[in-house]
mmCIF file of C-alpha atoms in Angstrom:
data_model
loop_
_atom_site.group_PDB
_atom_site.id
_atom_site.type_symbol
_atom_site.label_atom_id
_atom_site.label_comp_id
_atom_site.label_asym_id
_atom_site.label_seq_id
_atom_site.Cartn_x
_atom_site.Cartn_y
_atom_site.Cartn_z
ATOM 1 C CA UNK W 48 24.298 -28.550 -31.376
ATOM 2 C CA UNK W 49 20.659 -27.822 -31.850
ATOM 3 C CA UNK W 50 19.885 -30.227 -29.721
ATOM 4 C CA UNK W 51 22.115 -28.775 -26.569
ATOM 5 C CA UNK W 52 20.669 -25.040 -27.344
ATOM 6 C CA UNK W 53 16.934 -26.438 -27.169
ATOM 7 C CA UNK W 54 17.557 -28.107 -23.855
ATOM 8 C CA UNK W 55 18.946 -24.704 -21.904
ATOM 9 C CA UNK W 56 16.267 -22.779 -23.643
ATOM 10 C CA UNK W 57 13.806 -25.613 -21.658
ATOM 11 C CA UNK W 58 15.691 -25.368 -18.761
ATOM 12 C CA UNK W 59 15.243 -21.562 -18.578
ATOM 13 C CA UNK W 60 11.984 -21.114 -19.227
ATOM 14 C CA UNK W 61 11.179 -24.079 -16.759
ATOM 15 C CA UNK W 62 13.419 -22.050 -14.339
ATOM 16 C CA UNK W 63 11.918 -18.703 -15.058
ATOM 17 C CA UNK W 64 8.074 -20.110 -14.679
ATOM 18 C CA UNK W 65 8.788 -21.750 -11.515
ATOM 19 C CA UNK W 66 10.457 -18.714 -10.225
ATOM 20 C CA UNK W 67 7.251 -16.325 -11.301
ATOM 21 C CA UNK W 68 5.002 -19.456 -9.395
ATOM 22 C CA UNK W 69 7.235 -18.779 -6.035
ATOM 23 C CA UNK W 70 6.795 -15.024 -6.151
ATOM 24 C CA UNK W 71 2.875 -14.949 -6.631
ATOM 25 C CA UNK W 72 2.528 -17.472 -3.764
ATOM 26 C CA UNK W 73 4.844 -15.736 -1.225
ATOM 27 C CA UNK W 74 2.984 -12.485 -1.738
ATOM 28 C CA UNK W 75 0.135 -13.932 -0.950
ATOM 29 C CA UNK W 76 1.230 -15.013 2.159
ATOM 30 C CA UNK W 77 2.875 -11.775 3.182
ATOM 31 C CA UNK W 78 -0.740 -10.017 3.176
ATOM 32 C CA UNK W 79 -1.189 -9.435 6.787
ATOM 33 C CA UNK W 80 -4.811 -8.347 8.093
ATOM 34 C CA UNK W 81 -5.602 -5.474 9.586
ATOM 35 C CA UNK W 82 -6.986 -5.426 12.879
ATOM 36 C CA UNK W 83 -8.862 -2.049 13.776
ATOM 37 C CA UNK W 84 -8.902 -2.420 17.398
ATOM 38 C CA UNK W 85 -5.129 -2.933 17.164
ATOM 39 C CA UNK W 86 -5.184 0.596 15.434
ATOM 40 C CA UNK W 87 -4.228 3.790 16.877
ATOM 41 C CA UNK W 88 -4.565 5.559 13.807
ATOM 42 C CA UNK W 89 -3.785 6.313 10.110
ATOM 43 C CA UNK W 90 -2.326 8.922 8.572
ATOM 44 C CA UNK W 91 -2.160 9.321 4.805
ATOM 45 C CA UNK W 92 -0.076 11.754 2.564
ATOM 46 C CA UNK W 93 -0.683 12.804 -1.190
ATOM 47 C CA UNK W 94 2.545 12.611 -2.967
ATOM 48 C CA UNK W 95 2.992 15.894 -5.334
ATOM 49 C CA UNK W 96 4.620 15.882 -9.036
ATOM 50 C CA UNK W 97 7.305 17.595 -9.159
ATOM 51 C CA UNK W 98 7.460 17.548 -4.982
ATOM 52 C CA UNK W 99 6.830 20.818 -3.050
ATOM 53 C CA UNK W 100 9.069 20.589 -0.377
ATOM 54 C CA UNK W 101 6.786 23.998 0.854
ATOM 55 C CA UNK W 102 4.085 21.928 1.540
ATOM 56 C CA UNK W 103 3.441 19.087 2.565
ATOM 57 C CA UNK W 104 -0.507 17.847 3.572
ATOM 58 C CA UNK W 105 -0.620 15.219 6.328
ATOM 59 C CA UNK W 106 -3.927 14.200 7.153
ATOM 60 C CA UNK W 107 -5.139 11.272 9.273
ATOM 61 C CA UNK W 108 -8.366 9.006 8.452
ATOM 62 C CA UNK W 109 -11.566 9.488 10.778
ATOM 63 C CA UNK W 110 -12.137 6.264 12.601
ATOM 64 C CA UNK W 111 -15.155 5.332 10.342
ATOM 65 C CA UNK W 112 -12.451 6.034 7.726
ATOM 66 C CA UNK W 113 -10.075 4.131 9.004
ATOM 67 C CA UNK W 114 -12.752 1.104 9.012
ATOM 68 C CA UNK W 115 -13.474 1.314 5.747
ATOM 69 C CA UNK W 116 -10.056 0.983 4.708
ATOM 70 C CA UNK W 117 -9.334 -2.136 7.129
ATOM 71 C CA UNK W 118 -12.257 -3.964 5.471
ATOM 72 C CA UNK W 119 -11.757 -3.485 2.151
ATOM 73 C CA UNK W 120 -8.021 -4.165 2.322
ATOM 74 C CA UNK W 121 -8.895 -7.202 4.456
ATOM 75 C CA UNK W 122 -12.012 -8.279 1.666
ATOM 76 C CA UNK W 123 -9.687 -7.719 -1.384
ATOM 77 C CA UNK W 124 -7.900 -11.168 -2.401
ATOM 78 C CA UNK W 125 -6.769 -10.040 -5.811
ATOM 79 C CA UNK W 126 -3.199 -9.120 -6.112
ATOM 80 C CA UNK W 127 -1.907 -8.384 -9.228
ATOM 81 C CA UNK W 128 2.178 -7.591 -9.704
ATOM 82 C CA UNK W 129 1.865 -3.390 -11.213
ATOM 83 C CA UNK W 130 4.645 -0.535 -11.035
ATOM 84 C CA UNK W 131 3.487 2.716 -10.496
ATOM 85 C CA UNK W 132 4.994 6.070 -8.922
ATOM 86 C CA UNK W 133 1.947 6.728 -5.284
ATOM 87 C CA UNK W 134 0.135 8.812 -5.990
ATOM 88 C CA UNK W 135 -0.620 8.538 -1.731
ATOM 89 C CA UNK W 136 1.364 6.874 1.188
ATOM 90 C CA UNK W 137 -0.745 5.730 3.993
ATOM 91 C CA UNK W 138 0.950 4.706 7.738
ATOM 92 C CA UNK W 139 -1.024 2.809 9.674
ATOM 93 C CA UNK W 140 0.321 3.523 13.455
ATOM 94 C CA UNK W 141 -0.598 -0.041 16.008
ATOM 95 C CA UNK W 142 -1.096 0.344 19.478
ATOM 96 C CA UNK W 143 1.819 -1.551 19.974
ATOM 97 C CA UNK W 144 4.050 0.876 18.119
ATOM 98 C CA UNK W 145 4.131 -1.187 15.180
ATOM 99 C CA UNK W 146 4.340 0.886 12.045
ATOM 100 C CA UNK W 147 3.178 -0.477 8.412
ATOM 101 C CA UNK W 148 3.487 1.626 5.396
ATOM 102 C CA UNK W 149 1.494 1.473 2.106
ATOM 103 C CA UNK W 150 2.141 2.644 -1.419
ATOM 104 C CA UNK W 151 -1.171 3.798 -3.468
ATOM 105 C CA UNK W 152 -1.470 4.555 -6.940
ATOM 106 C CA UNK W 153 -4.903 5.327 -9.028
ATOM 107 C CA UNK W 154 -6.971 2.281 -7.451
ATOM 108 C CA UNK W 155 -4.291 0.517 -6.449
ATOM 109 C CA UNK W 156 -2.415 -0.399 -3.083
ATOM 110 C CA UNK W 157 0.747 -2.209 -2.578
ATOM 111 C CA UNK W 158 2.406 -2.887 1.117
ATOM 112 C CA UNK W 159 5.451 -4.658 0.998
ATOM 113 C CA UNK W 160 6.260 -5.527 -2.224
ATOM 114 C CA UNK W 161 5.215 -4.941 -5.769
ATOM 115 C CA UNK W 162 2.283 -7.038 -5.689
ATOM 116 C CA UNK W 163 -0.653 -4.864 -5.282
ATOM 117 C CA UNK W 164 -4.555 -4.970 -4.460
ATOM 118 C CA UNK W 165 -7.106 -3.634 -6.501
ATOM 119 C CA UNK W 166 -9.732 -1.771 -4.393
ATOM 120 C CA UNK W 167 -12.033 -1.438 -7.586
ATOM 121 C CA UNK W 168 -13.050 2.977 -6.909
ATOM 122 C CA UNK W 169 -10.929 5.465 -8.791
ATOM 123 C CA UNK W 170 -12.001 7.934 -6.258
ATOM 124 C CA UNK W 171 -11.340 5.887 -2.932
ATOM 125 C CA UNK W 172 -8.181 7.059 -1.740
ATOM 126 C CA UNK W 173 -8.756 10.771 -3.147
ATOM 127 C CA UNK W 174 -11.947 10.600 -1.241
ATOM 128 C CA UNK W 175 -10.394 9.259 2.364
ATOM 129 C CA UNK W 176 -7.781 12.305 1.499
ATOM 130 C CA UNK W 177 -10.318 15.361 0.741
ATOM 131 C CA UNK W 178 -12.581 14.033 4.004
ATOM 132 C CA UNK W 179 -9.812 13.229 6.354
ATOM 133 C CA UNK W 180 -8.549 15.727 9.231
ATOM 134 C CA UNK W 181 -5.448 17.572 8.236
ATOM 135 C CA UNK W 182 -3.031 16.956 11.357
ATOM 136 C CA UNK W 183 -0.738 19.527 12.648
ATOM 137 C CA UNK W 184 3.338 18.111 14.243
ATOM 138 C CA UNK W 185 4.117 19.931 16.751
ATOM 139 C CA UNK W 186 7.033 19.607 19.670
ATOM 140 C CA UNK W 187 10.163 18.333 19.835
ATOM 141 C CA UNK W 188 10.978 15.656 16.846
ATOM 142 C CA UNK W 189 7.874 15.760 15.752
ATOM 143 C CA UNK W 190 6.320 13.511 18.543
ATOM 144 C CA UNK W 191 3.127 15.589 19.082
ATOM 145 C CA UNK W 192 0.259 15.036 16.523
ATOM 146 C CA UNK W 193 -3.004 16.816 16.718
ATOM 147 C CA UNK W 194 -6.258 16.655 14.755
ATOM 148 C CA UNK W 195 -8.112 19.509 13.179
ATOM 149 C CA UNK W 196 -10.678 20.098 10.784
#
């Protein structure tokens, strides 16, 4: 009997390791690159606790901003499996139409999954926030996005 309860306790934990393996390889292949010249722009948002649905701050990253985020998400190669509630949400809009979304908490940035990259600066993402240009939606839908400053 001990025998027989020994065994499945193997066979899960063999099960459950090999599982964990898969997981951490396929997010690894899921990080895409970003391109800049394939970028039109991105916009980031700072996510409030509790939400103010009276205000809400959309601001979109200069272009030298915008470069500075490409290469360090494209020079970071340390993902690391972390929940957290965003503190930010970036979009990043492509010149194709293409739309990618990020989650960001503290240091931290996570795209499609719960695998995340450590960008190593506490102050990073408020930084890109307090320096970007707050953007103003105007028109039908929404469709009509201006800079300011």
């Amino acid at each position: 009997m001990n025998i027989n309860r020994l065994m499945i306790l193997i066979f899960f934990a063999v099960s459950l390791l090999t599982a964990c393996v898969q997981t951490k390889k396929q997010s690894l292949i899921e990080k895409t690159s970003i391109d800049i010249d394939r970028v039109d722009r991105i916009e980031i948002s700072k996510h409030e606790k509790p939400p103010d649905t009276t205000k809400f701050a959309l601001k979109v990253l200069t272009d030298e901003q915008a470069k500075l985020f490409a290469d360090k998400w494209n020079h970071t190669n340390n993902p690391e499996l972390r929940k957290y509630l965003p503190s930010y949400s970036l979009t990043i809009f492509l010149k194709s139409g293409a739309l990618r979304h990020f989650r960001v908490g503290g240091k931290y940035i996570k795209e499609n999954n719960d695998y995340c990259l450590d960008f190593g600066d506490e102050k990073f993402f408020t930084d890109l926030y307090s320096n970007s240009s707050d953007l103003i939606i105007s028109g039908q839908n929404g469709n009509d996005r201006n800079q300011t400053k």
